[in-house]
XYZ file of C-alpha atoms in Angstrom:
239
model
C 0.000 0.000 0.000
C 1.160 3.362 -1.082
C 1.384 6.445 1.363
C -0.254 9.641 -0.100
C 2.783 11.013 -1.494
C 4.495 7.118 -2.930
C 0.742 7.563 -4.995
C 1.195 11.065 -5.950
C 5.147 10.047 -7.153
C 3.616 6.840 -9.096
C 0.749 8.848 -10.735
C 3.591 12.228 -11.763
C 5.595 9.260 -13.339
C 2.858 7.554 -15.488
C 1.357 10.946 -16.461
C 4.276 12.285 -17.382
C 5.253 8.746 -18.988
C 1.852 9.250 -21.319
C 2.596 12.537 -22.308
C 5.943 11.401 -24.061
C 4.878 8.475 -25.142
C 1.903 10.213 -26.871
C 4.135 12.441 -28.492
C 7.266 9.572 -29.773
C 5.189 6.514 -29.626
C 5.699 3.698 -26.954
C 8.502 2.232 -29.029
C 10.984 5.448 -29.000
C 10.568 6.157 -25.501
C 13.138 4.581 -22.719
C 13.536 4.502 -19.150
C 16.368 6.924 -18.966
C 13.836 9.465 -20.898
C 11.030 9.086 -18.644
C 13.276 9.956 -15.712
C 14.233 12.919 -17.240
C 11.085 14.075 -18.264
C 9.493 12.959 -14.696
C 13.122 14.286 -12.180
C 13.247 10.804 -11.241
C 16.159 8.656 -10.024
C 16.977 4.763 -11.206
C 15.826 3.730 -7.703
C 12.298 5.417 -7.747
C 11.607 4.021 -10.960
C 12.108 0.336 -9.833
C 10.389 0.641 -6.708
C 7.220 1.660 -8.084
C 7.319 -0.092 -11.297
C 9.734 -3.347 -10.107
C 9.190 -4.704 -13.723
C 10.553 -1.735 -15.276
C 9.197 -0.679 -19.163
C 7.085 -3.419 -19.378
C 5.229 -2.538 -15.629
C 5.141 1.020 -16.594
C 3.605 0.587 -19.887
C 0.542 -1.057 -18.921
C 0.427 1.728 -15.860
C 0.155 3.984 -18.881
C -2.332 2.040 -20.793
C -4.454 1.808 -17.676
C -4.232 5.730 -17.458
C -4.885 6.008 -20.943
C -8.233 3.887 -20.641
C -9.217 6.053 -18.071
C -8.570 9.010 -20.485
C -10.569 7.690 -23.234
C -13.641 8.133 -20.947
C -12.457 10.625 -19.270
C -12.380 13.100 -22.260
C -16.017 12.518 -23.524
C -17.184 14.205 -19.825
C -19.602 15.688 -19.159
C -21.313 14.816 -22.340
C -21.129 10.823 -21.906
C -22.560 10.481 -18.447
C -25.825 13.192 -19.266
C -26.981 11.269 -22.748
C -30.375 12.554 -21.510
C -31.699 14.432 -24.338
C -30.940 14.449 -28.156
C -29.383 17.384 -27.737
C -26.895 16.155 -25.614
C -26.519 12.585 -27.435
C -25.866 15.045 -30.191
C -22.919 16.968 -28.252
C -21.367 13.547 -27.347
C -21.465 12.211 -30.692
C -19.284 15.950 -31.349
C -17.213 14.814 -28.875
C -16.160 11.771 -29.376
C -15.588 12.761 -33.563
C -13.270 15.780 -32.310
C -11.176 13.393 -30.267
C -10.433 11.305 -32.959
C -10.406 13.849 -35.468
C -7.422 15.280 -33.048
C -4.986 12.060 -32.575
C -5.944 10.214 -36.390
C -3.789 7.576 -36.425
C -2.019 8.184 -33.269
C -3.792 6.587 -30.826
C -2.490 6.489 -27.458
C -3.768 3.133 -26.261
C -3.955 1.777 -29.365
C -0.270 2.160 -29.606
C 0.625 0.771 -26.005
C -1.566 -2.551 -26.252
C -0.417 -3.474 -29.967
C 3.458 -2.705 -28.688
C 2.305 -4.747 -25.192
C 0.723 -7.710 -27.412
C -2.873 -8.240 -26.727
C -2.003 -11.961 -25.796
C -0.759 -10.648 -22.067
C -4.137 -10.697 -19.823
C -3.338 -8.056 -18.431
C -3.600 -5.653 -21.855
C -7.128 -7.779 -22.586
C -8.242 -6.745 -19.322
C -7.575 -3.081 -19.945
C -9.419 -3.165 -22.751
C -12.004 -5.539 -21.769
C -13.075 -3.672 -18.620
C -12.838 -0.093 -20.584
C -15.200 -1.607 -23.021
C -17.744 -2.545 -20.296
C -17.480 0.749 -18.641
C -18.554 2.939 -22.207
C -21.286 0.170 -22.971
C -22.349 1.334 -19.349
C -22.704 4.342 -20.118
C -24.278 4.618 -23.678
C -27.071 2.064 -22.375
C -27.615 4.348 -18.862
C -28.329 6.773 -21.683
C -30.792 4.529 -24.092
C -32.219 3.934 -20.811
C -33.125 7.376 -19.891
C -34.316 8.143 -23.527
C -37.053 5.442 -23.378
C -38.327 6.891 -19.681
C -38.727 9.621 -21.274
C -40.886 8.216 -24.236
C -38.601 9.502 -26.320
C -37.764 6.530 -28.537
C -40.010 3.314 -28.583
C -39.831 1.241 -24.760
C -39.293 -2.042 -26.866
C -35.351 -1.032 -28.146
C -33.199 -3.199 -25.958
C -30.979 -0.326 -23.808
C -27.781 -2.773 -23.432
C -27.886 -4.501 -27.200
C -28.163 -0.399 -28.812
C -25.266 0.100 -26.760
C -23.303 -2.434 -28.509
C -24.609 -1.500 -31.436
C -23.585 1.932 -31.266
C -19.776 1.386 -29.403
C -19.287 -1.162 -32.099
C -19.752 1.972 -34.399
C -17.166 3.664 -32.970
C -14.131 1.273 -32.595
C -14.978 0.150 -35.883
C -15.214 3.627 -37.549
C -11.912 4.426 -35.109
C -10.226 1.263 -36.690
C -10.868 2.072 -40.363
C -9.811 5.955 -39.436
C -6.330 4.460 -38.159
C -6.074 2.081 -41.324
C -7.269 5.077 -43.992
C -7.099 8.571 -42.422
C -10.495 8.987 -43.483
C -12.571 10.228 -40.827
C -16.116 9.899 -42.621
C -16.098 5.974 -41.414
C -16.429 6.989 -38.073
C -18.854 10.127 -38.715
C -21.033 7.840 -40.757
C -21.209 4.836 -38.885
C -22.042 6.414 -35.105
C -24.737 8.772 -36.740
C -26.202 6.047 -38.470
C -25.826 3.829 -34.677
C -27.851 6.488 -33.020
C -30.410 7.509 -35.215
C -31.519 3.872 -34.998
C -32.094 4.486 -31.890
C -35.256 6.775 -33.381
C -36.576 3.869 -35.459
C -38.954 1.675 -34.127
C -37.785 -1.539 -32.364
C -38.388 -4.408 -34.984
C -40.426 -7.028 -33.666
C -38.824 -9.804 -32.019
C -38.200 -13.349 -34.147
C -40.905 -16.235 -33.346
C -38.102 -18.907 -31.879
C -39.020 -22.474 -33.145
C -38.901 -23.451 -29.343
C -41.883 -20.822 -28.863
C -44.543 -22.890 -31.043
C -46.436 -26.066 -29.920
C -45.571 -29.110 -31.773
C -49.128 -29.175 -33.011
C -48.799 -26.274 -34.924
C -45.305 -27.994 -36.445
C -46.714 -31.118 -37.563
C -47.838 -31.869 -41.374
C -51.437 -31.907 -40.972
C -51.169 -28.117 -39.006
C -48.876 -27.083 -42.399
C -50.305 -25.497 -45.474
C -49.606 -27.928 -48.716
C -47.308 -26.318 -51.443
C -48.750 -29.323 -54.271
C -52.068 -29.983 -53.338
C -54.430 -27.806 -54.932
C -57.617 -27.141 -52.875
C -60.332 -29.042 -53.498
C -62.448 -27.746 -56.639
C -66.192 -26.392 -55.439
C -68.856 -27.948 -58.281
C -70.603 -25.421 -59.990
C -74.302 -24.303 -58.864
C -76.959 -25.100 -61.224
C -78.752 -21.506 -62.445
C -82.602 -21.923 -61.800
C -83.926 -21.327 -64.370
C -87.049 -19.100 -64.557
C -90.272 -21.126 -63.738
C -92.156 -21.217 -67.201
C -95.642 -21.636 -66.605
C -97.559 -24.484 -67.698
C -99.554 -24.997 -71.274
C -102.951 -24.494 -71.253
């Protein structure tokens, strides 16, 4: 456990770790530079990060998840109204619109490997944390009758943060930022749509209703109805 000031060292060291790493990439940033940068000694390094590079790198991805959240406040925990979903979805364009290919975290995990747990975790629990919050906000838009009560809160929310890393990955990959515009307005303007109605499982219907007799024939015509004789009109009778 870390007195107040050990955590205040640690946290001077990783921020100021991020910073030049943001700026030269993980890969062109060493020990000896982050000391400089942060006025810390050899010893200080290793006792907070024992590990050395490799400890302080995922310190610095695990500040940078917190940063990826952290820089769509206030906007991303008040997705109350449209007009606010609308200043979010501002938000989150202008961040990526600032860094482009330069991604901070996405730079640390693909340098860490995504094969260590640890990196997954990171990125797993940073995932949760957004879906959180873009479904608290789906959430508050149906109490409000705003969009139809049937939409499923925590499925939009995938829908719509699946929107973003994907637009964010094809951004990285092109330098085109219209994936990502596209693809989250698209996300959360289905959000105004009505809810489609939900698919009739097989398990759902009674085996009655299944069997042969219960199904419509595709090659039997139906049975042909005679033809009704005319009457004809009465003629009356010869006198």
């Amino acid at each position: 456990m870390l007195t107040q000031k050990g955590a205040a060292t640690r946290q001077r060291i990783v921020e100021g770790a991020a910073l030049l790493m943001r700026d030269r990439g993980p890969a062109n940033v060493g020990l000896d530079d982050i000391r400089a940068v942060t006025s810390t000694s050899k010893s200080q390094l290793f006792h907070y990060f024992p590990d050395g590079k490799a400890d302080l790198m995922l310190a610095v991805a695990r500040h940078e998840a917190e940063q990826v959240l952290a820089e769509q406040q206030p906007m991303l925990g008040d997705l109350t109204t449209w007009s606010r979903w609308e200043a979010w979805r501002q938000r989150v364009v202008e961040r990526y619109d600032l860094q482009r290919q330069k991604c901070p975290l996405t730079a640390l995990t693909a340098q860490l490997g995504m094969a260590d747990p640890a990196v997954r975790t990171i990125i797993a629990e940073l995932y949760d944390r957004w879906q959180a919050y873009i479904a608290a906000g789906v959430r508050s838009l149906k109490a409000d009758g705003a969009i139809d009560a049937r939409i499923d809160a925590d499925a939009a929310a995938v829908e719509i943060l699946t929107a973003i890393t994907g637009g964010a990955m094809m951004l990285q990959a092109t330098d085109d930022l219209s994936y990502l515009e596209i693809s989250l307005r698209q996300a959360i303007n289905g959000l105004r749509r009505p809810a489609l109605p939900e698919t009739v499982s097989p398990e759902t219907v009674s085996p009655e209703a299944m069997s042969p007799e219960a199904m419509p024939s595709e090659t039997t015509p139906p049975e042909a109805t005679p033809p009704q004789a005319v009457p004809s009109e009465a003629v009356p009778p010869e006198r």
